[in-house]
């Protein structure tokens, strides 16, 4: 494993001031994020929970901008993010970077990629992160003996595919303003769905450069978009901190509908409109 040197830059942090449902902080501090995420997609038995927790018993901590695996490497174990943020990305021949997706606590990487000879993208931390590694054989055993886990794993993969489809739509058809607003809405709802949103504000480890690399725009263009969103009251910016001040307006600008996140077992929430 090697360090990546280009992923994190000092600057913008993102908060949301809209009040939303949240899991009690005490519970989140002791819960296994992997278990909590899968519980959102399928009922888990006590035996399922015990097996998942045992698989994550020996996590390691990694600093920001650390490559867990790089494009071209031979696929290894399944990475499970327990704390912090990470991303999938590709580096273009000219040196440009495209962030493909963001990984949050509870996300796991490339369950079936071992059938390939080499990785076709890189995975790196964006923040300090705690990551568990599950050997391929152990993951295959979990799938073979626990049908409840199979359903949860399938569901997470279908959600990942939904996120990818939404990204393709953004890149192909949404304006730059809609594209940025849609990504921010998506990340807010994903954070809410895994219970790391509080009743007041929460933080996403974003710089404008990271945001630009995720939406396929230049940092200068993203800065202009942020100013427009501030002008209509959807965002606020003070001392380098970006605050989502009006999630309903941001969702309206984006034309956001979270149906592709398929949070089947999530508590019912109030409609955005």
PDB file of C-alpha atoms in Angstrom:
ATOM      1  CA  UNK A   1       0.000   0.000   0.000  1.00  0.00           C
ATOM      2  CA  UNK A   2       1.301   3.440  -0.893  1.00  0.00           C
ATOM      3  CA  UNK A   3       0.559   7.040  -0.294  1.00  0.00           C
ATOM      4  CA  UNK A   4      -1.246   9.160  -2.853  1.00  0.00           C
ATOM      5  CA  UNK A   5      -0.083  12.744  -2.846  1.00  0.00           C
ATOM      6  CA  UNK A   6      -2.723  14.585  -4.854  1.00  0.00           C
ATOM      7  CA  UNK A   7      -6.085  13.874  -3.264  1.00  0.00           C
ATOM      8  CA  UNK A   8      -6.549  16.251  -0.361  1.00  0.00           C
ATOM      9  CA  UNK A   9      -5.990  19.986  -0.287  1.00  0.00           C
ATOM     10  CA  UNK A  10      -6.623  22.365   2.620  1.00  0.00           C
ATOM     11  CA  UNK A  11      -9.678  24.535   2.337  1.00  0.00           C
ATOM     12  CA  UNK A  12     -13.363  23.979   2.057  1.00  0.00           C
ATOM     13  CA  UNK A  13     -15.352  21.938   4.557  1.00  0.00           C
ATOM     14  CA  UNK A  14     -19.042  21.320   4.122  1.00  0.00           C
ATOM     15  CA  UNK A  15     -21.777  21.437   6.765  1.00  0.00           C
ATOM     16  CA  UNK A  16     -25.541  21.065   6.583  1.00  0.00           C
ATOM     17  CA  UNK A  17     -27.664  23.215   8.867  1.00  0.00           C
ATOM     18  CA  UNK A  18     -31.005  21.546   8.041  1.00  0.00           C
ATOM     19  CA  UNK A  19     -32.299  19.374  10.900  1.00  0.00           C
ATOM     20  CA  UNK A  20     -32.691  15.719   9.916  1.00  0.00           C
ATOM     21  CA  UNK A  21     -33.281  12.397  11.734  1.00  0.00           C
ATOM     22  CA  UNK A  22     -30.130  10.883  13.223  1.00  0.00           C
ATOM     23  CA  UNK A  23     -29.100   7.774  15.092  1.00  0.00           C
ATOM     24  CA  UNK A  24     -28.057   8.554  18.668  1.00  0.00           C
ATOM     25  CA  UNK A  25     -24.397   9.543  18.760  1.00  0.00           C
ATOM     26  CA  UNK A  26     -23.661   7.108  21.576  1.00  0.00           C
ATOM     27  CA  UNK A  27     -24.918   4.226  19.455  1.00  0.00           C
ATOM     28  CA  UNK A  28     -22.922   5.324  16.437  1.00  0.00           C
ATOM     29  CA  UNK A  29     -19.715   5.510  18.479  1.00  0.00           C
ATOM     30  CA  UNK A  30     -19.914   1.835  19.446  1.00  0.00           C
ATOM     31  CA  UNK A  31     -21.697   0.372  16.419  1.00  0.00           C
ATOM     32  CA  UNK A  32     -19.918  -1.373  13.583  1.00  0.00           C
ATOM     33  CA  UNK A  33     -20.644   0.827  10.552  1.00  0.00           C
ATOM     34  CA  UNK A  34     -20.536  -2.194   8.236  1.00  0.00           C
ATOM     35  CA  UNK A  35     -23.230  -3.950  10.265  1.00  0.00           C
ATOM     36  CA  UNK A  36     -25.353  -0.813  10.547  1.00  0.00           C
ATOM     37  CA  UNK A  37     -25.299  -0.195   6.808  1.00  0.00           C
ATOM     38  CA  UNK A  38     -26.261  -3.766   5.899  1.00  0.00           C
ATOM     39  CA  UNK A  39     -29.066  -3.663   8.471  1.00  0.00           C
ATOM     40  CA  UNK A  40     -30.563  -0.855   6.435  1.00  0.00           C
ATOM     41  CA  UNK A  41     -31.014  -3.175   3.458  1.00  0.00           C
ATOM     42  CA  UNK A  42     -32.014  -6.508   4.984  1.00  0.00           C
ATOM     43  CA  UNK A  43     -32.821  -7.969   8.416  1.00  0.00           C
ATOM     44  CA  UNK A  44     -29.737  -9.514  10.027  1.00  0.00           C
ATOM     45  CA  UNK A  45     -29.812 -12.315  12.563  1.00  0.00           C
ATOM     46  CA  UNK A  46     -27.586 -12.239  15.669  1.00  0.00           C
ATOM     47  CA  UNK A  47     -25.418 -14.838  13.956  1.00  0.00           C
ATOM     48  CA  UNK A  48     -25.059 -12.594  10.889  1.00  0.00           C
ATOM     49  CA  UNK A  49     -23.996  -9.699  13.090  1.00  0.00           C
ATOM     50  CA  UNK A  50     -21.466 -11.806  14.974  1.00  0.00           C
ATOM     51  CA  UNK A  51     -19.868 -13.033  11.745  1.00  0.00           C
ATOM     52  CA  UNK A  52     -19.623  -9.509  10.319  1.00  0.00           C
ATOM     53  CA  UNK A  53     -18.115  -8.128  13.508  1.00  0.00           C
ATOM     54  CA  UNK A  54     -15.609 -10.990  13.652  1.00  0.00           C
ATOM     55  CA  UNK A  55     -14.584 -10.264  10.057  1.00  0.00           C
ATOM     56  CA  UNK A  56     -13.759  -6.654  11.030  1.00  0.00           C
ATOM     57  CA  UNK A  57     -11.881  -7.400  14.251  1.00  0.00           C
ATOM     58  CA  UNK A  58      -8.461  -6.133  13.142  1.00  0.00           C
ATOM     59  CA  UNK A  59      -8.858  -2.803  11.326  1.00  0.00           C
ATOM     60  CA  UNK A  60      -5.977  -0.470  10.528  1.00  0.00           C
ATOM     61  CA  UNK A  61      -5.865   3.312  10.564  1.00  0.00           C
ATOM     62  CA  UNK A  62      -4.694   5.216   7.509  1.00  0.00           C
ATOM     63  CA  UNK A  63      -3.899   8.910   7.003  1.00  0.00           C
ATOM     64  CA  UNK A  64      -5.606  11.096   4.401  1.00  0.00           C
ATOM     65  CA  UNK A  65      -4.523  10.704   0.762  1.00  0.00           C
ATOM     66  CA  UNK A  66      -3.407   7.112   1.217  1.00  0.00           C
ATOM     67  CA  UNK A  67      -3.844   4.682  -1.674  1.00  0.00           C
ATOM     68  CA  UNK A  68      -5.390   1.475  -0.378  1.00  0.00           C
ATOM     69  CA  UNK A  69      -4.946  -0.002  -3.843  1.00  0.00           C
ATOM     70  CA  UNK A  70      -3.947   1.445  -7.208  1.00  0.00           C
ATOM     71  CA  UNK A  71      -5.035   0.929 -10.780  1.00  0.00           C
ATOM     72  CA  UNK A  72      -3.030  -1.961 -12.205  1.00  0.00           C
ATOM     73  CA  UNK A  73      -2.520  -3.683  -8.841  1.00  0.00           C
ATOM     74  CA  UNK A  74      -3.645  -7.277  -8.400  1.00  0.00           C
ATOM     75  CA  UNK A  75      -6.947  -7.292  -6.484  1.00  0.00           C
ATOM     76  CA  UNK A  76      -6.541  -8.212  -2.827  1.00  0.00           C
ATOM     77  CA  UNK A  77      -8.897  -8.405   0.132  1.00  0.00           C
ATOM     78  CA  UNK A  78     -12.252  -6.665   0.454  1.00  0.00           C
ATOM     79  CA  UNK A  79     -11.798  -3.218   2.043  1.00  0.00           C
ATOM     80  CA  UNK A  80     -14.458  -2.204   4.572  1.00  0.00           C
ATOM     81  CA  UNK A  81     -14.526   1.459   5.608  1.00  0.00           C
ATOM     82  CA  UNK A  82     -15.427   1.705   9.311  1.00  0.00           C
ATOM     83  CA  UNK A  83     -14.555   5.362   9.893  1.00  0.00           C
ATOM     84  CA  UNK A  84     -13.691   8.295   7.656  1.00  0.00           C
ATOM     85  CA  UNK A  85     -14.111   8.894   3.935  1.00  0.00           C
ATOM     86  CA  UNK A  86     -12.451   7.477   0.839  1.00  0.00           C
ATOM     87  CA  UNK A  87     -12.974   7.591  -2.910  1.00  0.00           C
ATOM     88  CA  UNK A  88     -12.535   5.659  -6.103  1.00  0.00           C
ATOM     89  CA  UNK A  89     -10.646   7.563  -8.781  1.00  0.00           C
ATOM     90  CA  UNK A  90      -8.828   7.339 -12.110  1.00  0.00           C
ATOM     91  CA  UNK A  91      -5.858   9.337 -13.359  1.00  0.00           C
ATOM     92  CA  UNK A  92      -5.984  10.341 -17.018  1.00  0.00           C
ATOM     93  CA  UNK A  93      -2.877  10.192 -19.274  1.00  0.00           C
ATOM     94  CA  UNK A  94      -2.517  13.973 -19.030  1.00  0.00           C
ATOM     95  CA  UNK A  95      -2.498  13.864 -15.226  1.00  0.00           C
ATOM     96  CA  UNK A  96      -6.102  14.900 -14.621  1.00  0.00           C
ATOM     97  CA  UNK A  97      -8.113  13.056 -12.009  1.00  0.00           C
ATOM     98  CA  UNK A  98     -11.727  11.941 -12.058  1.00  0.00           C
ATOM     99  CA  UNK A  99     -13.292  10.925  -8.757  1.00  0.00           C
ATOM    100  CA  UNK A 100     -15.706   8.125  -9.616  1.00  0.00           C
ATOM    101  CA  UNK A 101     -17.463   7.728  -6.282  1.00  0.00           C
ATOM    102  CA  UNK A 102     -17.240   8.567  -2.588  1.00  0.00           C
ATOM    103  CA  UNK A 103     -17.023   5.925   0.136  1.00  0.00           C
ATOM    104  CA  UNK A 104     -18.486   6.506   3.606  1.00  0.00           C
ATOM    105  CA  UNK A 105     -18.482   4.463   6.836  1.00  0.00           C
ATOM    106  CA  UNK A 106     -20.036   1.072   6.178  1.00  0.00           C
ATOM    107  CA  UNK A 107     -19.112   0.961   2.486  1.00  0.00           C
ATOM    108  CA  UNK A 108     -17.087  -1.967   1.197  1.00  0.00           C
ATOM    109  CA  UNK A 109     -15.109  -2.293  -1.998  1.00  0.00           C
ATOM    110  CA  UNK A 110     -15.132  -4.711  -4.898  1.00  0.00           C
ATOM    111  CA  UNK A 111     -16.642  -7.878  -3.538  1.00  0.00           C
ATOM    112  CA  UNK A 112     -16.146  -9.816  -6.804  1.00  0.00           C
ATOM    113  CA  UNK A 113     -13.141  -8.023  -8.298  1.00  0.00           C
ATOM    114  CA  UNK A 114     -10.860 -10.976  -7.510  1.00  0.00           C
ATOM    115  CA  UNK A 115     -11.993 -12.582 -10.777  1.00  0.00           C
ATOM    116  CA  UNK A 116     -10.022  -9.861 -12.610  1.00  0.00           C
ATOM    117  CA  UNK A 117      -6.274  -9.813 -13.127  1.00  0.00           C
ATOM    118  CA  UNK A 118      -5.807  -6.144 -12.225  1.00  0.00           C
ATOM    119  CA  UNK A 119      -7.662  -3.174 -10.741  1.00  0.00           C
ATOM    120  CA  UNK A 120      -9.088  -0.740 -13.300  1.00  0.00           C
ATOM    121  CA  UNK A 121      -9.230   2.160 -10.809  1.00  0.00           C
ATOM    122  CA  UNK A 122      -7.621   3.309  -7.566  1.00  0.00           C
ATOM    123  CA  UNK A 123      -9.088   3.607  -4.064  1.00  0.00           C
ATOM    124  CA  UNK A 124      -7.701   6.177  -1.619  1.00  0.00           C
ATOM    125  CA  UNK A 125      -8.611   7.724   1.709  1.00  0.00           C
ATOM    126  CA  UNK A 126      -9.815  11.332   1.790  1.00  0.00           C
ATOM    127  CA  UNK A 127      -9.604  11.674   5.576  1.00  0.00           C
ATOM    128  CA  UNK A 128      -8.114   9.787   8.480  1.00  0.00           C
ATOM    129  CA  UNK A 129      -9.792   6.409   8.102  1.00  0.00           C
ATOM    130  CA  UNK A 130     -10.223   3.103   9.888  1.00  0.00           C
ATOM    131  CA  UNK A 131     -10.332   0.257   7.382  1.00  0.00           C
ATOM    132  CA  UNK A 132     -10.878  -3.457   7.899  1.00  0.00           C
ATOM    133  CA  UNK A 133      -9.729  -6.003   5.338  1.00  0.00           C
ATOM    134  CA  UNK A 134     -11.643  -9.229   4.769  1.00  0.00           C
ATOM    135  CA  UNK A 135      -9.886 -12.041   2.951  1.00  0.00           C
ATOM    136  CA  UNK A 136     -11.602 -13.183  -0.231  1.00  0.00           C
ATOM    137  CA  UNK A 137     -12.101 -16.691   1.128  1.00  0.00           C
ATOM    138  CA  UNK A 138     -13.712 -15.359   4.284  1.00  0.00           C
ATOM    139  CA  UNK A 139     -16.063 -13.097   2.293  1.00  0.00           C
ATOM    140  CA  UNK A 140     -17.041 -15.992   0.021  1.00  0.00           C
ATOM    141  CA  UNK A 141     -17.769 -18.097   3.089  1.00  0.00           C
ATOM    142  CA  UNK A 142     -20.050 -15.391   4.493  1.00  0.00           C
ATOM    143  CA  UNK A 143     -22.005 -15.350   1.234  1.00  0.00           C
ATOM    144  CA  UNK A 144     -22.249 -19.132   1.008  1.00  0.00           C
ATOM    145  CA  UNK A 145     -23.530 -19.789   4.537  1.00  0.00           C
ATOM    146  CA  UNK A 146     -25.680 -16.718   5.322  1.00  0.00           C
ATOM    147  CA  UNK A 147     -28.591 -16.053   2.907  1.00  0.00           C
ATOM    148  CA  UNK A 148     -29.563 -12.910   4.858  1.00  0.00           C
ATOM    149  CA  UNK A 149     -26.157 -11.419   4.145  1.00  0.00           C
ATOM    150  CA  UNK A 150     -26.450 -12.303   0.452  1.00  0.00           C
ATOM    151  CA  UNK A 151     -29.594 -10.171   0.168  1.00  0.00           C
ATOM    152  CA  UNK A 152     -27.922  -7.254   1.967  1.00  0.00           C
ATOM    153  CA  UNK A 153     -24.821  -7.479  -0.247  1.00  0.00           C
ATOM    154  CA  UNK A 154     -26.945  -7.596  -3.407  1.00  0.00           C
ATOM    155  CA  UNK A 155     -28.907  -4.572  -2.235  1.00  0.00           C
ATOM    156  CA  UNK A 156     -25.763  -2.512  -1.615  1.00  0.00           C
ATOM    157  CA  UNK A 157     -24.477  -3.349  -5.086  1.00  0.00           C
ATOM    158  CA  UNK A 158     -27.775  -2.310  -6.669  1.00  0.00           C
ATOM    159  CA  UNK A 159     -27.584   1.018  -4.804  1.00  0.00           C
ATOM    160  CA  UNK A 160     -24.007   1.512  -6.028  1.00  0.00           C
ATOM    161  CA  UNK A 161     -25.222   0.944  -9.576  1.00  0.00           C
ATOM    162  CA  UNK A 162     -28.031   3.453  -9.016  1.00  0.00           C
ATOM    163  CA  UNK A 163     -25.499   6.045  -7.854  1.00  0.00           C
ATOM    164  CA  UNK A 164     -23.390   5.364 -10.950  1.00  0.00           C
ATOM    165  CA  UNK A 165     -26.422   5.858 -13.215  1.00  0.00           C
ATOM    166  CA  UNK A 166     -27.223   9.152 -11.478  1.00  0.00           C
ATOM    167  CA  UNK A 167     -23.626  10.259 -12.027  1.00  0.00           C
ATOM    168  CA  UNK A 168     -23.806   9.421 -15.728  1.00  0.00           C
ATOM    169  CA  UNK A 169     -27.005  11.475 -16.028  1.00  0.00           C
ATOM    170  CA  UNK A 170     -25.335  14.392 -14.245  1.00  0.00           C
ATOM    171  CA  UNK A 171     -22.272  14.316 -16.461  1.00  0.00           C
ATOM    172  CA  UNK A 172     -24.307  13.979 -19.630  1.00  0.00           C
ATOM    173  CA  UNK A 173     -27.376  16.155 -19.117  1.00  0.00           C
ATOM    174  CA  UNK A 174     -27.300  18.313 -15.995  1.00  0.00           C
ATOM    175  CA  UNK A 175     -25.962  21.849 -16.046  1.00  0.00           C
ATOM    176  CA  UNK A 176     -22.930  22.640 -13.897  1.00  0.00           C
ATOM    177  CA  UNK A 177     -25.218  24.230 -11.281  1.00  0.00           C
ATOM    178  CA  UNK A 178     -27.524  21.199 -11.213  1.00  0.00           C
ATOM    179  CA  UNK A 179     -24.570  18.808 -11.211  1.00  0.00           C
ATOM    180  CA  UNK A 180     -22.968  20.300  -8.098  1.00  0.00           C
ATOM    181  CA  UNK A 181     -26.305  20.637  -6.302  1.00  0.00           C
ATOM    182  CA  UNK A 182     -27.233  17.039  -7.097  1.00  0.00           C
ATOM    183  CA  UNK A 183     -23.971  15.630  -5.769  1.00  0.00           C
ATOM    184  CA  UNK A 184     -24.271  17.623  -2.540  1.00  0.00           C
ATOM    185  CA  UNK A 185     -27.859  16.421  -2.075  1.00  0.00           C
ATOM    186  CA  UNK A 186     -26.853  12.827  -2.724  1.00  0.00           C
ATOM    187  CA  UNK A 187     -24.055  12.923  -0.176  1.00  0.00           C
ATOM    188  CA  UNK A 188     -26.302  14.569   2.407  1.00  0.00           C
ATOM    189  CA  UNK A 189     -28.924  11.856   2.020  1.00  0.00           C
ATOM    190  CA  UNK A 190     -26.343   9.082   2.095  1.00  0.00           C
ATOM    191  CA  UNK A 191     -24.949  10.501   5.339  1.00  0.00           C
ATOM    192  CA  UNK A 192     -28.433  10.709   6.796  1.00  0.00           C
ATOM    193  CA  UNK A 193     -29.170   7.136   5.738  1.00  0.00           C
ATOM    194  CA  UNK A 194     -26.171   5.737   7.642  1.00  0.00           C
ATOM    195  CA  UNK A 195     -26.880   7.879  10.696  1.00  0.00           C
ATOM    196  CA  UNK A 196     -23.896  10.242  10.693  1.00  0.00           C
ATOM    197  CA  UNK A 197     -26.046  13.348  10.232  1.00  0.00           C
ATOM    198  CA  UNK A 198     -26.791  15.170  13.473  1.00  0.00           C
ATOM    199  CA  UNK A 199     -29.776  17.357  14.282  1.00  0.00           C
ATOM    200  CA  UNK A 200     -27.807  20.551  13.681  1.00  0.00           C
ATOM    201  CA  UNK A 201     -24.838  20.360  11.298  1.00  0.00           C
ATOM    202  CA  UNK A 202     -22.501  17.799   9.847  1.00  0.00           C
ATOM    203  CA  UNK A 203     -19.268  17.926   7.934  1.00  0.00           C
ATOM    204  CA  UNK A 204     -18.119  16.468   4.640  1.00  0.00           C
ATOM    205  CA  UNK A 205     -14.357  16.524   3.968  1.00  0.00           C
ATOM    206  CA  UNK A 206     -14.558  18.541   0.777  1.00  0.00           C
ATOM    207  CA  UNK A 207     -12.161  20.918  -0.846  1.00  0.00           C
ATOM    208  CA  UNK A 208     -13.294  22.729  -3.955  1.00  0.00           C
ATOM    209  CA  UNK A 209     -10.608  20.787  -5.842  1.00  0.00           C
ATOM    210  CA  UNK A 210     -12.082  17.461  -4.682  1.00  0.00           C
ATOM    211  CA  UNK A 211     -15.562  18.691  -5.590  1.00  0.00           C
ATOM    212  CA  UNK A 212     -14.319  19.762  -9.022  1.00  0.00           C
ATOM    213  CA  UNK A 213     -12.736  16.373  -9.652  1.00  0.00           C
ATOM    214  CA  UNK A 214     -15.990  14.656  -8.702  1.00  0.00           C
ATOM    215  CA  UNK A 215     -18.231  16.686 -11.028  1.00  0.00           C
ATOM    216  CA  UNK A 216     -15.841  17.003 -13.969  1.00  0.00           C
ATOM    217  CA  UNK A 217     -15.401  20.781 -13.756  1.00  0.00           C
ATOM    218  CA  UNK A 218     -12.429  23.048 -13.118  1.00  0.00           C
ATOM    219  CA  UNK A 219     -11.957  24.466  -9.600  1.00  0.00           C
ATOM    220  CA  UNK A 220     -12.574  27.951 -11.021  1.00  0.00           C
ATOM    221  CA  UNK A 221     -15.889  26.836 -12.515  1.00  0.00           C
ATOM    222  CA  UNK A 222     -16.901  25.123  -9.253  1.00  0.00           C
ATOM    223  CA  UNK A 223     -16.097  28.315  -7.372  1.00  0.00           C
ATOM    224  CA  UNK A 224     -18.493  30.219  -9.640  1.00  0.00           C
ATOM    225  CA  UNK A 225     -21.189  27.600  -9.054  1.00  0.00           C
ATOM    226  CA  UNK A 226     -20.721  27.825  -5.283  1.00  0.00           C
ATOM    227  CA  UNK A 227     -21.139  31.610  -5.492  1.00  0.00           C
ATOM    228  CA  UNK A 228     -24.407  31.171  -7.416  1.00  0.00           C
ATOM    229  CA  UNK A 229     -25.730  28.732  -4.825  1.00  0.00           C
ATOM    230  CA  UNK A 230     -24.787  31.191  -2.096  1.00  0.00           C
ATOM    231  CA  UNK A 231     -26.587  33.991  -3.934  1.00  0.00           C
ATOM    232  CA  UNK A 232     -29.901  32.084  -3.878  1.00  0.00           C
ATOM    233  CA  UNK A 233     -29.504  31.118  -0.223  1.00  0.00           C
ATOM    234  CA  UNK A 234     -28.909  27.393  -0.711  1.00  0.00           C
ATOM    235  CA  UNK A 235     -25.334  27.592   0.605  1.00  0.00           C
ATOM    236  CA  UNK A 236     -23.386  29.792   2.978  1.00  0.00           C
ATOM    237  CA  UNK A 237     -19.630  30.282   3.053  1.00  0.00           C
ATOM    238  CA  UNK A 238     -17.816  31.657   6.093  1.00  0.00           C
ATOM    239  CA  UNK A 239     -14.121  31.317   6.924  1.00  0.00           C
ATOM    240  CA  UNK A 240     -13.617  28.566   4.363  1.00  0.00           C
ATOM    241  CA  UNK A 241     -16.590  26.546   5.612  1.00  0.00           C
ATOM    242  CA  UNK A 242     -19.458  25.735   3.270  1.00  0.00           C
ATOM    243  CA  UNK A 243     -22.835  25.325   4.997  1.00  0.00           C
ATOM    244  CA  UNK A 244     -25.853  23.772   3.316  1.00  0.00           C
ATOM    245  CA  UNK A 245     -28.394  26.282   4.529  1.00  0.00           C
ATOM    246  CA  UNK A 246     -31.491  25.208   2.573  1.00  0.00           C
ATOM    247  CA  UNK A 247     -31.585  21.553   1.547  1.00  0.00           C
ATOM    248  CA  UNK A 248     -35.062  21.918   0.017  1.00  0.00           C
ATOM    249  CA  UNK A 249     -33.896  24.671  -2.297  1.00  0.00           C
ATOM    250  CA  UNK A 250     -30.741  22.757  -3.154  1.00  0.00           C
ATOM    251  CA  UNK A 251     -32.860  19.708  -4.036  1.00  0.00           C
ATOM    252  CA  UNK A 252     -35.167  21.843  -6.158  1.00  0.00           C
ATOM    253  CA  UNK A 253     -32.212  23.272  -8.088  1.00  0.00           C
ATOM    254  CA  UNK A 254     -30.831  19.775  -8.654  1.00  0.00           C
ATOM    255  CA  UNK A 255     -34.176  18.169  -9.468  1.00  0.00           C
ATOM    256  CA  UNK A 256     -33.147  15.677  -6.809  1.00  0.00           C
ATOM    257  CA  UNK A 257     -35.083  12.493  -6.085  1.00  0.00           C
ATOM    258  CA  UNK A 258     -33.426  10.007  -3.759  1.00  0.00           C
ATOM    259  CA  UNK A 259     -35.352   6.970  -5.046  1.00  0.00           C
ATOM    260  CA  UNK A 260     -32.158   5.528  -6.552  1.00  0.00           C
ATOM    261  CA  UNK A 261     -30.652   5.197  -3.058  1.00  0.00           C
ATOM    262  CA  UNK A 262     -33.273   2.524  -2.270  1.00  0.00           C
ATOM    263  CA  UNK A 263     -33.285   2.919   1.486  1.00  0.00           C
ATOM    264  CA  UNK A 264     -35.956   0.242   1.936  1.00  0.00           C
ATOM    265  CA  UNK A 265     -35.723  -0.226   5.698  1.00  0.00           C
ATOM    266  CA  UNK A 266     -35.098   3.439   6.549  1.00  0.00           C
ATOM    267  CA  UNK A 267     -37.631   5.266   8.760  1.00  0.00           C
ATOM    268  CA  UNK A 268     -40.210   7.263   6.854  1.00  0.00           C
ATOM    269  CA  UNK A 269     -39.195  10.887   6.419  1.00  0.00           C
ATOM    270  CA  UNK A 270     -40.973  14.080   5.536  1.00  0.00           C
ATOM    271  CA  UNK A 271     -41.143  14.886   1.842  1.00  0.00           C
ATOM    272  CA  UNK A 272     -38.792  17.544   0.502  1.00  0.00           C
ATOM    273  CA  UNK A 273     -41.597  19.430  -1.134  1.00  0.00           C
TER     274      UNK A 273
END
